[in-house]
GROMACS .gro file of N, CA, C and O in nm:
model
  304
    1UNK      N    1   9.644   7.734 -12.251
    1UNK     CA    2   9.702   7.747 -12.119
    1UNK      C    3   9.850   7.705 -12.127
    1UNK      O    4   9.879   7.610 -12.200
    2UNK      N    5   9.957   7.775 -12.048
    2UNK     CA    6  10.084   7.769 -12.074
    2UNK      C    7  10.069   7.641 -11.980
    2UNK      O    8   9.988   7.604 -11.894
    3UNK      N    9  10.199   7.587 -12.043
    3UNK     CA   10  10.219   7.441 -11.942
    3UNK      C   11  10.278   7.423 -11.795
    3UNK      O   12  10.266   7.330 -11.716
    4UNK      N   13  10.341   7.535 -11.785
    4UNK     CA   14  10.352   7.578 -11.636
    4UNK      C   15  10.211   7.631 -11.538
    4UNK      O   16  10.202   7.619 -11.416
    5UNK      N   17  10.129   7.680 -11.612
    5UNK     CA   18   9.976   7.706 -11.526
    5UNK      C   19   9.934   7.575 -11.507
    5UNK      O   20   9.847   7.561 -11.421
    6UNK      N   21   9.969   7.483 -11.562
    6UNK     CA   22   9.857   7.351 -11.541
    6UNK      C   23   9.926   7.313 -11.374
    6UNK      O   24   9.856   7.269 -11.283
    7UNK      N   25  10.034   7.332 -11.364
    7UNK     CA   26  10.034   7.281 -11.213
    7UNK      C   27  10.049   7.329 -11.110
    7UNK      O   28  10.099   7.276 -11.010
    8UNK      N   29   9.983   7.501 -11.127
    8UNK     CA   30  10.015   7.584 -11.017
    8UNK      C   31   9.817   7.575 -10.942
    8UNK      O   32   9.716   7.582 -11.012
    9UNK      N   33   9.821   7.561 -10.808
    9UNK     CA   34   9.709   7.514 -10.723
    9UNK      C   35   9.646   7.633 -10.754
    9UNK      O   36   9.706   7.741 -10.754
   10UNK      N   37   9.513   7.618 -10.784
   10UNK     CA   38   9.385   7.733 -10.782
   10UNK      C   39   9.366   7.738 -10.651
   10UNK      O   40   9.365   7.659 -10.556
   11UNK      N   41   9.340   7.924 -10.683
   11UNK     CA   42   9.302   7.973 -10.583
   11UNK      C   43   9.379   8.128 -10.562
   11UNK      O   44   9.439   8.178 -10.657
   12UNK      N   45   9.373   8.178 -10.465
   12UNK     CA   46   9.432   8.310 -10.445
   12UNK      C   47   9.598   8.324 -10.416
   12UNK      O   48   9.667   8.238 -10.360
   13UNK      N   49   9.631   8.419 -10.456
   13UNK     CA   50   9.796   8.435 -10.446
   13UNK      C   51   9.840   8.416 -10.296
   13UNK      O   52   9.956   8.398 -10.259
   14UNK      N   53   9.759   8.420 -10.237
   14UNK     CA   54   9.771   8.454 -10.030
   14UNK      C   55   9.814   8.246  -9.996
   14UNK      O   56   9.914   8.196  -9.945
   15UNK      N   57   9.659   8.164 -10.066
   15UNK     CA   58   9.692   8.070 -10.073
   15UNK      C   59   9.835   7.960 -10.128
   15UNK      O   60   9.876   7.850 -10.090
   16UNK      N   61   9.887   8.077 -10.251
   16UNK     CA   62   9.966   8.022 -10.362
   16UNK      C   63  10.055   8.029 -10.262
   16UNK      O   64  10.092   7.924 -10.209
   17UNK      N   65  10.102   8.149 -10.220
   17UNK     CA   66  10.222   8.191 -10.140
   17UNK      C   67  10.288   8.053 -10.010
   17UNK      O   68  10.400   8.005  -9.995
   18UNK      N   69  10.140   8.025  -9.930
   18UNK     CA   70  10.195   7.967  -9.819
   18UNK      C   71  10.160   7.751  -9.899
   18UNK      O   72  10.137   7.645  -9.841
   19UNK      N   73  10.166   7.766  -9.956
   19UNK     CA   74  10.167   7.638 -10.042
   19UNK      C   75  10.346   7.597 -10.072
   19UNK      O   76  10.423   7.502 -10.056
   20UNK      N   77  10.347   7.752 -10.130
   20UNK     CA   78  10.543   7.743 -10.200
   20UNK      C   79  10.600   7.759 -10.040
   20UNK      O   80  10.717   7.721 -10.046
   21UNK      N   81  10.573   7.794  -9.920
   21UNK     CA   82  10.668   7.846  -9.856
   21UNK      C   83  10.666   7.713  -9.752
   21UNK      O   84  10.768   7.681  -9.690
   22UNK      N   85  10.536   7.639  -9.739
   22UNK     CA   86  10.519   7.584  -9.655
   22UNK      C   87  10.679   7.423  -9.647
   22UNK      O   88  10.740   7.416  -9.540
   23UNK      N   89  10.711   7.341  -9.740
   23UNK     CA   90  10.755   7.271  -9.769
   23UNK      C   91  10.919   7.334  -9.699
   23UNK      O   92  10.999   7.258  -9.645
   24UNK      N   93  10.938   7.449  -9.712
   24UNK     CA   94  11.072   7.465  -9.760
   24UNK      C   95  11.068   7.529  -9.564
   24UNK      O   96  11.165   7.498  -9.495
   25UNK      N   97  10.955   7.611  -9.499
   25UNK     CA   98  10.992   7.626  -9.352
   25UNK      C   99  10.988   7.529  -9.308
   25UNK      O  100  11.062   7.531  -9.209
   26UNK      N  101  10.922   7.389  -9.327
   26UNK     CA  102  10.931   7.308  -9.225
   26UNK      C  103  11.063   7.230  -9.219
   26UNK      O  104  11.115   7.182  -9.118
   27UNK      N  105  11.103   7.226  -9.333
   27UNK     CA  106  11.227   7.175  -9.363
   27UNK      C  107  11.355   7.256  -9.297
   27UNK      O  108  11.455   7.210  -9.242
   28UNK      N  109  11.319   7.378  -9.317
   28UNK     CA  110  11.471   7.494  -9.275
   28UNK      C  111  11.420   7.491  -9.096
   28UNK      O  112  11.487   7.558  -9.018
   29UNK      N  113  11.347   7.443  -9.064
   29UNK     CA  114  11.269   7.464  -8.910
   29UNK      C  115  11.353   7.329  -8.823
   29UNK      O  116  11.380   7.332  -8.702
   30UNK      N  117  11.387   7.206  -8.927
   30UNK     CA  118  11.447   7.083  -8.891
   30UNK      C  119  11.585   7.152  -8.846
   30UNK      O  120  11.615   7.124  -8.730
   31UNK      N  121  11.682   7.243  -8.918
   31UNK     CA  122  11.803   7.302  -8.885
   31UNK      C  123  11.932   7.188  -8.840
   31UNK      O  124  11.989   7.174  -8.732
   32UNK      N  125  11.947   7.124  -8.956
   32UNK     CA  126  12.023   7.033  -8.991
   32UNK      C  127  12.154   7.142  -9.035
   32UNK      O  128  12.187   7.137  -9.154
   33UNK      N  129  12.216   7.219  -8.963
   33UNK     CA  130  12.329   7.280  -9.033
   33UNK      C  131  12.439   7.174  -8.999
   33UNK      O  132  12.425   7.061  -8.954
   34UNK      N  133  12.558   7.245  -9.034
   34UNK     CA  134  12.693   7.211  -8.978
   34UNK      C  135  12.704   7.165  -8.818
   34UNK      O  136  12.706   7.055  -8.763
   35UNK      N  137  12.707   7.258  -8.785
   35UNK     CA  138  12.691   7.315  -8.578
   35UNK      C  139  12.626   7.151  -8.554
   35UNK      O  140  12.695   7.052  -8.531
   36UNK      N  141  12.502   7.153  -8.565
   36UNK     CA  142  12.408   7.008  -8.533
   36UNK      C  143  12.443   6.903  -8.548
   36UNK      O  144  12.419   6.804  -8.478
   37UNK      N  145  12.514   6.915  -8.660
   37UNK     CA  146  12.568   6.719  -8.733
   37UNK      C  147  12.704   6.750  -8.609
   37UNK      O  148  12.722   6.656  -8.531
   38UNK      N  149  12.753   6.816  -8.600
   38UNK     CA  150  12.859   6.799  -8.508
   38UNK      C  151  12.837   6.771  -8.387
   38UNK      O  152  12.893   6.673  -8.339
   39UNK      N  153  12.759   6.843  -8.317
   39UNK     CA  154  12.682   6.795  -8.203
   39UNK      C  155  12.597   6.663  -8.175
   39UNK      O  156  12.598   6.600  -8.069
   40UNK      N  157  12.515   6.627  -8.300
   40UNK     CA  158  12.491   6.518  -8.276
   40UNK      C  159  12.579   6.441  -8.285
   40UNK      O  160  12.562   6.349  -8.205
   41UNK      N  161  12.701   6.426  -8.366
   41UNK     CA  162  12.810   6.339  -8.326
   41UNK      C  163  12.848   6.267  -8.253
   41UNK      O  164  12.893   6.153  -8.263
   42UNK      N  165  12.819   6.375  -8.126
   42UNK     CA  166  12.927   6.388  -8.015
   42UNK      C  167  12.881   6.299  -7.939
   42UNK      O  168  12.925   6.203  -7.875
   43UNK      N  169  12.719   6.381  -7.970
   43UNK     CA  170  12.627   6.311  -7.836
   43UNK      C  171  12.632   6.206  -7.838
   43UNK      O  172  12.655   6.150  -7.730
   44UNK      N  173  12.608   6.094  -8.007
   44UNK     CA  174  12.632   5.961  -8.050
   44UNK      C  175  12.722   5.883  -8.012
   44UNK      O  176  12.692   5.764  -7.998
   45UNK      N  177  12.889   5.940  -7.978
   45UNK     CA  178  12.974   5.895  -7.897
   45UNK      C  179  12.987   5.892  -7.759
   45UNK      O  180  13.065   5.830  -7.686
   46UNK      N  181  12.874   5.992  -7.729
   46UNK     CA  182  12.895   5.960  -7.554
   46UNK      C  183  12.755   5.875  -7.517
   46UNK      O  184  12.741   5.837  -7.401
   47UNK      N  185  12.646   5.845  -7.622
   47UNK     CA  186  12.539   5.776  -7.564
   47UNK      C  187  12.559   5.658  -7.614
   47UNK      O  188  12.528   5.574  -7.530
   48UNK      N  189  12.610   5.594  -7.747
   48UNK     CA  190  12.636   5.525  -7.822
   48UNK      C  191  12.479   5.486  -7.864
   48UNK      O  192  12.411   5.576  -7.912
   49UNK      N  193  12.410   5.333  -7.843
   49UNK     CA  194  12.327   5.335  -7.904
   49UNK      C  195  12.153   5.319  -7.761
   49UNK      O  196  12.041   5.270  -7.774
   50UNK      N  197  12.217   5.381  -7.659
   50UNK     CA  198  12.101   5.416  -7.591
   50UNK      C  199  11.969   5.468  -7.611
   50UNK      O  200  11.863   5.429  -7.562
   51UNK      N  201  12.001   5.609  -7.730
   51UNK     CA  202  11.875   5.646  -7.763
   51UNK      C  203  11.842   5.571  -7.865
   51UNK      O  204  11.748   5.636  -7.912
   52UNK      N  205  11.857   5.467  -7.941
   52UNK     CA  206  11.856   5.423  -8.070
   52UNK      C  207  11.721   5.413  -8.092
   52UNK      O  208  11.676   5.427  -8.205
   53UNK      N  209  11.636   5.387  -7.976
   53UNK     CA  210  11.508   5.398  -7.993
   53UNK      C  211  11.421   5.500  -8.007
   53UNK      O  212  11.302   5.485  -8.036
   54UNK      N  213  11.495   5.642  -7.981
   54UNK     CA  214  11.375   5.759  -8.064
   54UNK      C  215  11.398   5.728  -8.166
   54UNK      O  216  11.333   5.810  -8.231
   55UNK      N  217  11.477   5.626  -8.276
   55UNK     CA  218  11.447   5.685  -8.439
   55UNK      C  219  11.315   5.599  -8.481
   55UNK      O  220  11.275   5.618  -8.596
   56UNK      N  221  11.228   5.489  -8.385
   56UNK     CA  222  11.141   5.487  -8.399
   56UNK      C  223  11.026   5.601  -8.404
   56UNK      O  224  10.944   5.625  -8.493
   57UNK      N  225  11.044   5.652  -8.299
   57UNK     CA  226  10.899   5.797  -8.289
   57UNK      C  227  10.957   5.851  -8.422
   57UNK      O  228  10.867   5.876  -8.502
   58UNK      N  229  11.095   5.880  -8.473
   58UNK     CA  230  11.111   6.018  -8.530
   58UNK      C  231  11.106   5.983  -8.662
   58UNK      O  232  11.089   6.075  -8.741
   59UNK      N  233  11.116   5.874  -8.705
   59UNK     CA  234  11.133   5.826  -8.824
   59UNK      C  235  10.926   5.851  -8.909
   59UNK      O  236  10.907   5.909  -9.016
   60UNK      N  237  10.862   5.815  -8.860
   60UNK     CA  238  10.772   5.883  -8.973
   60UNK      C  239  10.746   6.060  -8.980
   60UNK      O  240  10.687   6.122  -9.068
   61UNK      N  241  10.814   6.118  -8.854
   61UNK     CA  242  10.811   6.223  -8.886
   61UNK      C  243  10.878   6.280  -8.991
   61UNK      O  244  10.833   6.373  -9.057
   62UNK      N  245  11.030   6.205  -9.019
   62UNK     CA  246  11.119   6.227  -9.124
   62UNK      C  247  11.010   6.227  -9.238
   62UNK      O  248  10.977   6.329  -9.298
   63UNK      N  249  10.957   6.101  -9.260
   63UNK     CA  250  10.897   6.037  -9.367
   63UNK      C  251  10.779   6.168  -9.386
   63UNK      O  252  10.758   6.213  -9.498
   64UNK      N  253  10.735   6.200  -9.313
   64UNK     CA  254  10.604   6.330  -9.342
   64UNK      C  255  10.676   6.421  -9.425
   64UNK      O  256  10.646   6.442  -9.542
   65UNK      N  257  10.794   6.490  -9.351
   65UNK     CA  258  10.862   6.571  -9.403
   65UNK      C  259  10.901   6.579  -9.538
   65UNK      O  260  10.891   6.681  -9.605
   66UNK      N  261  10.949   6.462  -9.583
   66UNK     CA  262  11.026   6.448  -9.702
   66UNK      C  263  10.892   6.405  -9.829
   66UNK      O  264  10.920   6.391  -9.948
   67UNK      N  265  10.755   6.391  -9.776
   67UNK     CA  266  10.672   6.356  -9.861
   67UNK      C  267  10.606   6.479  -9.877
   67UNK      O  268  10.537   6.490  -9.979
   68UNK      N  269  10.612   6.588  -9.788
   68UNK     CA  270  10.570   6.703  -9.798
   68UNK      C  271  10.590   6.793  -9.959
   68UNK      O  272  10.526   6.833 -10.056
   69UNK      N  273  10.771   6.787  -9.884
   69UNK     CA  274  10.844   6.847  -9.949
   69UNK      C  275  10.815   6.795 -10.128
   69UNK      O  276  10.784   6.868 -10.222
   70UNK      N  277  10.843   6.629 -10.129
   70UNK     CA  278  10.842   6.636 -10.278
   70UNK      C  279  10.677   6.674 -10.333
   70UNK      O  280  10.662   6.745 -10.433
   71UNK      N  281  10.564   6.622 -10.261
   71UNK     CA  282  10.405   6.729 -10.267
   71UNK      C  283  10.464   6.868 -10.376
   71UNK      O  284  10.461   6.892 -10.497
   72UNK      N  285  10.499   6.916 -10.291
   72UNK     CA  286  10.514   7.077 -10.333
   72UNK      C  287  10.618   7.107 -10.424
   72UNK      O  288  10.621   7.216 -10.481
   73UNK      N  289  10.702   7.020 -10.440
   73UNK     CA  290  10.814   7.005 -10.584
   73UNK      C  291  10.714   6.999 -10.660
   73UNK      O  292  10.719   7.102 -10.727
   74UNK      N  293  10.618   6.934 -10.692
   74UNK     CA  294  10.565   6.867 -10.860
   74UNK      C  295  10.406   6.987 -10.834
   74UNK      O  296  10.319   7.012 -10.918
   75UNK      N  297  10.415   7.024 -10.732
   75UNK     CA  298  10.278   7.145 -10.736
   75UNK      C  299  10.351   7.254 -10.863
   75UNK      O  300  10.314   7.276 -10.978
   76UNK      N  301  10.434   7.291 -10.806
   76UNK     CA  302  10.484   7.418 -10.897
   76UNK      C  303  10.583   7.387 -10.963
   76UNK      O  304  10.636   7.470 -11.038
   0.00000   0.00000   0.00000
């Protein structure tokens, strides 16, 4: 067995497919471009640290995200 098959997930190509794709939409779905970091900026200067408390809720969502993502790095 080539050493690249040992870490691709059994099962059907339909499965394979949304395994590789899944990591990388939820991530491009966050839409962290340019435009956003600027905007959130802004907002940061006109709320200062009022909302400081969603990065409680949002923060293990980060953490899901980014554990997802490396999941599916070391799959394939």
């Amino acid at each position: 067995m080539p050493q690249a098959d040992q870490y691709r997930p059994a099962g059907n190509r339909l499965r394979r497919f949304f395994a590789v794709l899944g990591p990388g939409l939820i991530t491009g779905a966050a839409d962290d471009d340019p435009s956003a970091i600027g905007t959130y900026s802004v907002v940061g200067a006109q709320c200062g640290t009022t909302v400081l408390w969603t990065a409680f809720i949002t923060w293990p969502l980060i953490a899901a995200i980014q554990m997802m993502c490396a999941v599916g790095m070391f799959v394939f």
